[in-house]
Amino acid sequence: MTRVKNHTQCPARTIKEEVLHQAIVDVLNQMLEGKESYLGQLERNISQVLDQTYDQKVERADDQLEMTLKTGEIVRIDK
Protein backbone atom coordinates (compact mmCIF):
# COMPACT_ATOMS: atom_id res chain seq x y z
CA MET A 1 0.00 0.00 0.00
CA THR A 2 1.45 3.38 -0.96
CA ARG A 3 0.34 6.90 -1.71
CA VAL A 4 3.70 7.96 -3.12
CA LYS A 5 3.51 9.04 -6.75
CA ASN A 6 7.23 8.79 -7.48
CA HIS A 7 8.36 5.51 -5.90
CA THR A 8 12.04 6.24 -6.48
CA GLN A 9 11.87 9.23 -4.10
CA CYS A 10 10.68 7.20 -1.11
CA PRO A 11 13.14 4.79 0.52
CA ALA A 12 10.46 3.09 2.65
CA ARG A 13 9.43 -0.43 1.76
CA THR A 14 5.93 -1.06 0.47
CA ILE A 15 3.62 -3.08 2.69
CA LYS A 16 1.23 -5.39 0.92
CA GLU A 17 -2.29 -4.64 2.08
CA GLU A 18 -3.21 -8.33 2.52
CA VAL A 19 -0.19 -8.86 4.78
CA LEU A 20 -1.12 -5.81 6.85
CA HIS A 21 -4.72 -7.00 7.21
CA GLN A 22 -3.59 -10.47 8.29
CA ALA A 23 -1.17 -9.01 10.84
CA ILE A 24 -3.97 -6.94 12.37
CA VAL A 25 -6.30 -9.95 12.51
CA ASP A 26 -3.54 -12.04 14.14
CA VAL A 27 -2.91 -9.40 16.82
CA LEU A 28 -6.62 -9.00 17.56
CA ASN A 29 -7.00 -12.77 17.86
CA GLN A 30 -4.03 -12.93 20.25
CA MET A 31 -5.59 -10.18 22.35
CA LEU A 32 -8.93 -12.00 22.48
CA GLU A 33 -7.27 -15.28 23.46
CA GLY A 34 -5.39 -13.63 26.32
CA LYS A 35 -8.04 -11.15 27.38
CA GLU A 36 -8.12 -12.39 30.98
CA SER A 37 -4.58 -11.16 31.47
CA TYR A 38 -5.31 -7.55 30.57
CA LEU A 39 -9.08 -7.09 30.83
CA GLY A 40 -9.10 -6.50 34.58
CA GLN A 41 -6.36 -3.89 34.36
CA LEU A 42 -8.09 -2.20 31.42
CA GLU A 43 -11.34 -1.97 33.40
CA ARG A 44 -9.49 -0.51 36.40
CA ASN A 45 -7.76 2.06 34.19
CA ILE A 46 -11.01 3.13 32.53
CA SER A 47 -12.80 3.31 35.86
CA GLN A 48 -10.05 5.40 37.39
CA VAL A 49 -10.07 7.90 34.53
CA LEU A 50 -13.85 8.16 34.46
CA ASP A 51 -14.07 8.55 38.23
CA GLN A 52 -11.57 11.40 38.19
CA THR A 53 -12.61 13.42 35.17
CA TYR A 54 -16.07 12.35 34.03
CA ASP A 55 -17.89 13.43 37.19
CA GLN A 56 -16.13 16.81 37.15
CA LYS A 57 -17.04 17.43 33.51
CA VAL A 58 -20.65 16.41 34.01
CA GLU A 59 -20.94 18.63 37.07
CA ARG A 60 -19.45 21.59 35.16
CA ALA A 61 -21.82 21.01 32.25
CA ASP A 62 -24.78 20.82 34.64
CA ASP A 63 -23.74 24.09 36.29
CA GLN A 64 -23.39 25.81 32.92
CA LEU A 65 -26.75 24.46 31.75
CA GLU A 66 -28.42 25.75 34.91
CA MET A 67 -26.85 29.17 34.33
CA THR A 68 -28.12 29.16 30.76
CA LEU A 69 -31.63 28.31 31.89
CA LYS A 70 -31.60 31.03 34.56
CA THR A 71 -30.14 33.82 32.44
CA GLY A 72 -31.40 32.85 29.02
CA GLU A 73 -27.88 33.33 27.69
CA ILE A 74 -26.18 30.53 25.86
CA VAL A 75 -23.00 29.60 27.67
CA ARG A 76 -20.19 27.61 26.10
CA ILE A 77 -19.82 24.23 27.77
CA ASP A 78 -16.17 23.45 28.50
CA LYS A 79 -14.85 20.10 27.43
mmCIF file of C-alpha atoms in Angstrom:
data_model
loop_
_atom_site.group_PDB
_atom_site.id
_atom_site.type_symbol
_atom_site.label_atom_id
_atom_site.label_comp_id
_atom_site.label_asym_id
_atom_site.label_seq_id
_atom_site.Cartn_x
_atom_site.Cartn_y
_atom_site.Cartn_z
ATOM 1 C CA MET A 1 0.000 0.000 0.000
ATOM 2 C CA THR A 2 1.450 3.380 -0.958
ATOM 3 C CA ARG A 3 0.343 6.904 -1.713
ATOM 4 C CA VAL A 4 3.697 7.959 -3.122
ATOM 5 C CA LYS A 5 3.510 9.037 -6.748
ATOM 6 C CA ASN A 6 7.231 8.791 -7.476
ATOM 7 C CA HIS A 7 8.360 5.512 -5.901
ATOM 8 C CA THR A 8 12.037 6.235 -6.481
ATOM 9 C CA GLN A 9 11.874 9.227 -4.100
ATOM 10 C CA CYS A 10 10.684 7.205 -1.106
ATOM 11 C CA PRO A 11 13.142 4.788 0.522
ATOM 12 C CA ALA A 12 10.458 3.092 2.646
ATOM 13 C CA ARG A 13 9.432 -0.429 1.763
ATOM 14 C CA THR A 14 5.930 -1.059 0.467
ATOM 15 C CA ILE A 15 3.620 -3.079 2.691
ATOM 16 C CA LYS A 16 1.233 -5.389 0.917
ATOM 17 C CA GLU A 17 -2.289 -4.642 2.083
ATOM 18 C CA GLU A 18 -3.207 -8.327 2.515
ATOM 19 C CA VAL A 19 -0.186 -8.863 4.778
ATOM 20 C CA LEU A 20 -1.119 -5.813 6.854
ATOM 21 C CA HIS A 21 -4.717 -7.001 7.214
ATOM 22 C CA GLN A 22 -3.586 -10.468 8.292
ATOM 23 C CA ALA A 23 -1.167 -9.006 10.844
ATOM 24 C CA ILE A 24 -3.974 -6.936 12.366
ATOM 25 C CA VAL A 25 -6.297 -9.949 12.513
ATOM 26 C CA ASP A 26 -3.542 -12.035 14.144
ATOM 27 C CA VAL A 27 -2.907 -9.404 16.823
ATOM 28 C CA LEU A 28 -6.620 -9.003 17.556
ATOM 29 C CA ASN A 29 -7.000 -12.772 17.865
ATOM 30 C CA GLN A 30 -4.034 -12.932 20.254
ATOM 31 C CA MET A 31 -5.590 -10.183 22.345
ATOM 32 C CA LEU A 32 -8.926 -11.998 22.483
ATOM 33 C CA GLU A 33 -7.265 -15.282 23.456
ATOM 34 C CA GLY A 34 -5.387 -13.631 26.322
ATOM 35 C CA LYS A 35 -8.038 -11.155 27.382
ATOM 36 C CA GLU A 36 -8.124 -12.393 30.983
ATOM 37 C CA SER A 37 -4.579 -11.162 31.472
ATOM 38 C CA TYR A 38 -5.309 -7.554 30.568
ATOM 39 C CA LEU A 39 -9.078 -7.094 30.827
ATOM 40 C CA GLY A 40 -9.098 -6.502 34.581
ATOM 41 C CA GLN A 41 -6.361 -3.887 34.360
ATOM 42 C CA LEU A 42 -8.094 -2.202 31.420
ATOM 43 C CA GLU A 43 -11.338 -1.966 33.397
ATOM 44 C CA ARG A 44 -9.491 -0.512 36.403
ATOM 45 C CA ASN A 45 -7.762 2.062 34.187
ATOM 46 C CA ILE A 46 -11.013 3.127 32.531
ATOM 47 C CA SER A 47 -12.805 3.305 35.862
ATOM 48 C CA GLN A 48 -10.047 5.400 37.393
ATOM 49 C CA VAL A 49 -10.069 7.897 34.529
ATOM 50 C CA LEU A 50 -13.853 8.156 34.465
ATOM 51 C CA ASP A 51 -14.072 8.548 38.225
ATOM 52 C CA GLN A 52 -11.568 11.399 38.188
ATOM 53 C CA THR A 53 -12.615 13.417 35.170
ATOM 54 C CA TYR A 54 -16.067 12.355 34.026
ATOM 55 C CA ASP A 55 -17.891 13.427 37.186
ATOM 56 C CA GLN A 56 -16.135 16.806 37.153
ATOM 57 C CA LYS A 57 -17.038 17.433 33.512
ATOM 58 C CA VAL A 58 -20.652 16.412 34.009
ATOM 59 C CA GLU A 59 -20.943 18.630 37.071
ATOM 60 C CA ARG A 60 -19.448 21.594 35.158
ATOM 61 C CA ALA A 61 -21.816 21.013 32.251
ATOM 62 C CA ASP A 62 -24.779 20.822 34.639
ATOM 63 C CA ASP A 63 -23.738 24.093 36.288
ATOM 64 C CA GLN A 64 -23.392 25.814 32.919
ATOM 65 C CA LEU A 65 -26.746 24.456 31.754
ATOM 66 C CA GLU A 66 -28.424 25.751 34.911
ATOM 67 C CA MET A 67 -26.848 29.173 34.334
ATOM 68 C CA THR A 68 -28.120 29.161 30.757
ATOM 69 C CA LEU A 69 -31.630 28.315 31.888
ATOM 70 C CA LYS A 70 -31.597 31.031 34.563
ATOM 71 C CA THR A 71 -30.143 33.825 32.442
ATOM 72 C CA GLY A 72 -31.401 32.855 29.015
ATOM 73 C CA GLU A 73 -27.877 33.333 27.686
ATOM 74 C CA ILE A 74 -26.184 30.527 25.859
ATOM 75 C CA VAL A 75 -23.003 29.596 27.673
ATOM 76 C CA ARG A 76 -20.190 27.608 26.097
ATOM 77 C CA ILE A 77 -19.815 24.229 27.768
ATOM 78 C CA ASP A 78 -16.175 23.454 28.495
ATOM 79 C CA LYS A 79 -14.854 20.096 27.433
#
